[in-house]
Short mmCIF file of C-alpha atoms and ligand atoms in Angstrom, two decimals:
data_model
loop_
_atom_site.label_atom_id
_atom_site.label_comp_id
_atom_site.label_asym_id
_atom_site.label_seq_id
_atom_site.Cartn_x
_atom_site.Cartn_y
_atom_site.Cartn_z
CA MET A 1 109.34 114.22 75.75
CA GLU A 2 107.45 116.55 73.44
CA ASN A 3 104.30 114.51 72.81
CA CYS A 4 104.04 112.47 75.98
CA ILE A 5 100.74 113.23 77.75
CA PHE A 6 102.22 112.75 81.23
CA CYS A 7 105.21 114.99 80.43
CA LYS A 8 102.61 117.59 79.38
CA ILE A 9 100.96 117.21 82.79
CA VAL A 10 104.38 117.59 84.48
CA ARG A 11 105.00 120.81 82.47
CA GLY A 12 101.49 122.11 83.18
CA ASP A 13 100.59 122.10 79.46
CA VAL A 14 97.70 119.70 80.16
CA PRO A 15 95.59 120.15 83.31
CA ALA A 16 95.39 117.42 85.93
CA SER A 17 93.87 117.12 89.36
CA LYS A 18 97.10 116.88 91.35
CA VAL A 19 97.16 115.25 94.76
CA TYR A 20 100.93 115.44 95.41
CA GLU A 21 103.99 117.14 93.94
CA ASP A 22 107.66 117.45 94.82
CA GLN A 23 110.85 118.03 92.81
CA ASP A 24 110.93 114.47 91.47
CA PHE A 25 107.30 113.26 91.37
CA VAL A 26 103.74 114.26 90.72
CA ALA A 27 100.54 112.36 91.53
CA PHE A 28 97.13 113.11 90.03
CA HIS A 29 93.68 111.56 89.72
CA ASP A 30 93.22 109.10 86.88
CA ILE A 31 90.89 110.60 84.28
CA HIS A 32 88.87 107.33 84.21
CA PRO A 33 88.83 106.13 87.83
CA ALA A 34 88.36 102.41 88.41
CA ALA A 35 87.48 102.83 92.11
CA PRO A 36 86.61 105.66 94.54
CA VAL A 37 90.34 106.35 94.96
CA HIS A 38 92.43 106.07 91.80
CA PHE A 39 95.46 108.20 91.22
CA LEU A 40 98.71 107.87 89.31
CA LEU A 41 102.17 108.55 90.75
CA ILE A 42 104.76 109.40 88.09
CA PRO A 43 108.38 110.53 88.06
CA LYS A 44 108.80 113.97 86.45
CA GLN A 45 111.64 112.49 84.44
CA HIS A 46 110.39 110.71 81.31
CA ILE A 47 111.00 106.97 81.68
CA ALA A 48 108.87 105.05 79.18
CA SER A 49 108.18 101.99 81.31
CA LEU A 50 109.59 99.66 83.92
CA TYR A 51 111.47 97.98 81.05
CA GLU A 52 113.47 101.16 80.50
CA VAL A 53 114.72 101.72 84.05
CA THR A 54 118.46 101.50 84.60
CA GLU A 55 120.75 100.88 87.56
CA THR A 56 121.00 104.63 88.14
CA ASP A 57 117.21 104.82 88.64
CA GLN A 58 117.32 102.70 91.81
CA SER A 59 116.98 105.59 94.27
CA LEU A 60 114.18 107.16 92.19
CA LEU A 61 112.32 103.84 92.19
CA GLY A 62 112.86 103.47 95.93
CA LYS A 63 111.45 106.93 96.54
CA MET A 64 108.50 106.16 94.26
CA LEU A 65 107.57 103.10 96.31
CA TRP A 66 108.19 104.91 99.58
CA LEU A 67 105.92 107.78 98.52
CA THR A 68 103.11 105.43 97.49
CA PRO A 69 101.68 104.69 100.96
CA GLN A 70 102.26 108.29 102.10
CA VAL A 71 100.05 109.68 99.34
CA ALA A 72 97.61 106.74 99.61
CA LYS A 73 97.06 107.55 103.30
CA GLN A 74 96.55 111.23 102.47
CA GLN A 75 93.91 110.16 99.95
CA GLY A 76 92.00 108.15 102.53
CA CYS A 77 93.19 104.61 101.88
CA GLU A 78 93.37 103.81 105.59
CA ASN A 79 92.44 100.14 105.12
CA GLY A 80 94.81 99.41 102.27
CA PHE A 81 95.07 99.90 98.55
CA ARG A 82 96.26 98.20 95.37
CA THR A 83 99.24 99.19 93.25
CA ILE A 84 99.51 98.34 89.56
CA ILE A 85 102.31 99.04 87.10
CA ASN A 86 101.32 97.97 83.60
CA THR A 87 104.35 97.29 81.44
CA GLY A 88 104.39 96.95 77.66
CA ARG A 89 101.81 95.30 75.42
CA VAL A 90 101.38 92.20 77.55
CA GLY A 91 100.81 94.35 80.64
CA GLY A 92 98.25 96.48 78.78
CA GLN A 93 100.26 99.69 79.13
CA GLU A 94 98.56 102.59 77.33
CA VAL A 95 100.65 105.58 78.39
CA PHE A 96 104.39 105.07 77.93
CA HIS A 97 105.57 107.21 80.83
CA LEU A 98 106.22 105.15 83.95
CA HIS A 99 103.36 105.34 86.45
CA ILE A 100 102.00 103.47 89.43
CA HIS A 101 98.23 103.18 89.71
CA ILE A 102 97.16 103.53 93.35
CA ILE A 103 93.63 102.22 93.73
CA GLY A 104 91.46 102.01 96.81
CA GLY A 105 87.98 102.43 98.14
CA LYS A 106 85.63 101.77 100.99
CA ASP A 107 85.26 98.06 100.34
CA ARG A 108 87.51 95.24 99.30
CA LEU A 109 88.59 95.52 95.66
CA PRO A 110 87.68 92.63 93.35
CA THR A 111 90.21 89.82 93.14
CA MET A 112 92.56 90.47 90.26
CA ILE A 113 94.70 87.38 90.23
CA HIS A 114 92.87 84.16 89.49
CA HIS A 115 95.01 81.09 89.92
CA GLY A 116 95.09 78.00 87.75
CA GLN A 117 95.98 79.52 84.36
P1 5GP B 1 98.10 102.32 81.66
O1 5GP B 1 97.20 101.35 80.96
O2 5GP B 1 99.11 102.94 80.74
O3 5GP B 1 98.72 101.73 82.90
O4 5GP B 1 97.12 103.44 82.20
C1 5GP B 1 97.12 104.76 81.79
C2 5GP B 1 96.10 105.47 82.65
O5 5GP B 1 96.23 106.86 82.42
C3 5GP B 1 94.65 105.09 82.35
O6 5GP B 1 94.05 104.59 83.54
C4 5GP B 1 94.01 106.39 81.86
O7 5GP B 1 92.68 106.55 82.33
C5 5GP B 1 94.95 107.45 82.42
N1 5GP B 1 95.06 108.64 81.59
C6 5GP B 1 95.30 108.66 80.26
N2 5GP B 1 95.37 109.94 79.82
C7 5GP B 1 95.17 110.72 80.91
C8 5GP B 1 95.13 112.13 81.09
O8 5GP B 1 95.27 112.94 80.15
N3 5GP B 1 94.91 112.59 82.34
C9 5GP B 1 94.73 111.75 83.41
N4 5GP B 1 94.51 112.29 84.58
N5 5GP B 1 94.76 110.41 83.27
C10 5GP B 1 94.98 109.91 82.03
ZN1 ZN B 2 106.71 111.44 79.51
#
């Protein structure tokens, strides 16, 4: 995708602080980290969001989830981490190229889900 910022990172047209790369995926630090560890894992293939995945993407999605703890451990998340995939307007998605946020730090992250709504 010509104007997609994450496709530009995949192509090397926009710099990013990469923490992992293979033939299918790249992971890089979020430009505005929300915690001491905050990186994004994205498929190199442009998929706009989780809404756009198809049946043929199942193995890619499986690999994406399998890679998540591998890279998280490499980045020092030995006591756990949080994963977030924002999808569409309701999910607050800002960049329409599928990505998992992997967030961690020294301490417990603030509670995100408050019950009773
Ligand atoms: P979303 O709300 O779409 O799930 O989050 C997009 C994330 O991408 C945000 O946390 C934002 O800080 C990050 N981001 C946006 N543009 C860039 C960029 O050019 N480089 C990097 N490294 N992160 C970006
Ligand atoms: Zn893209």
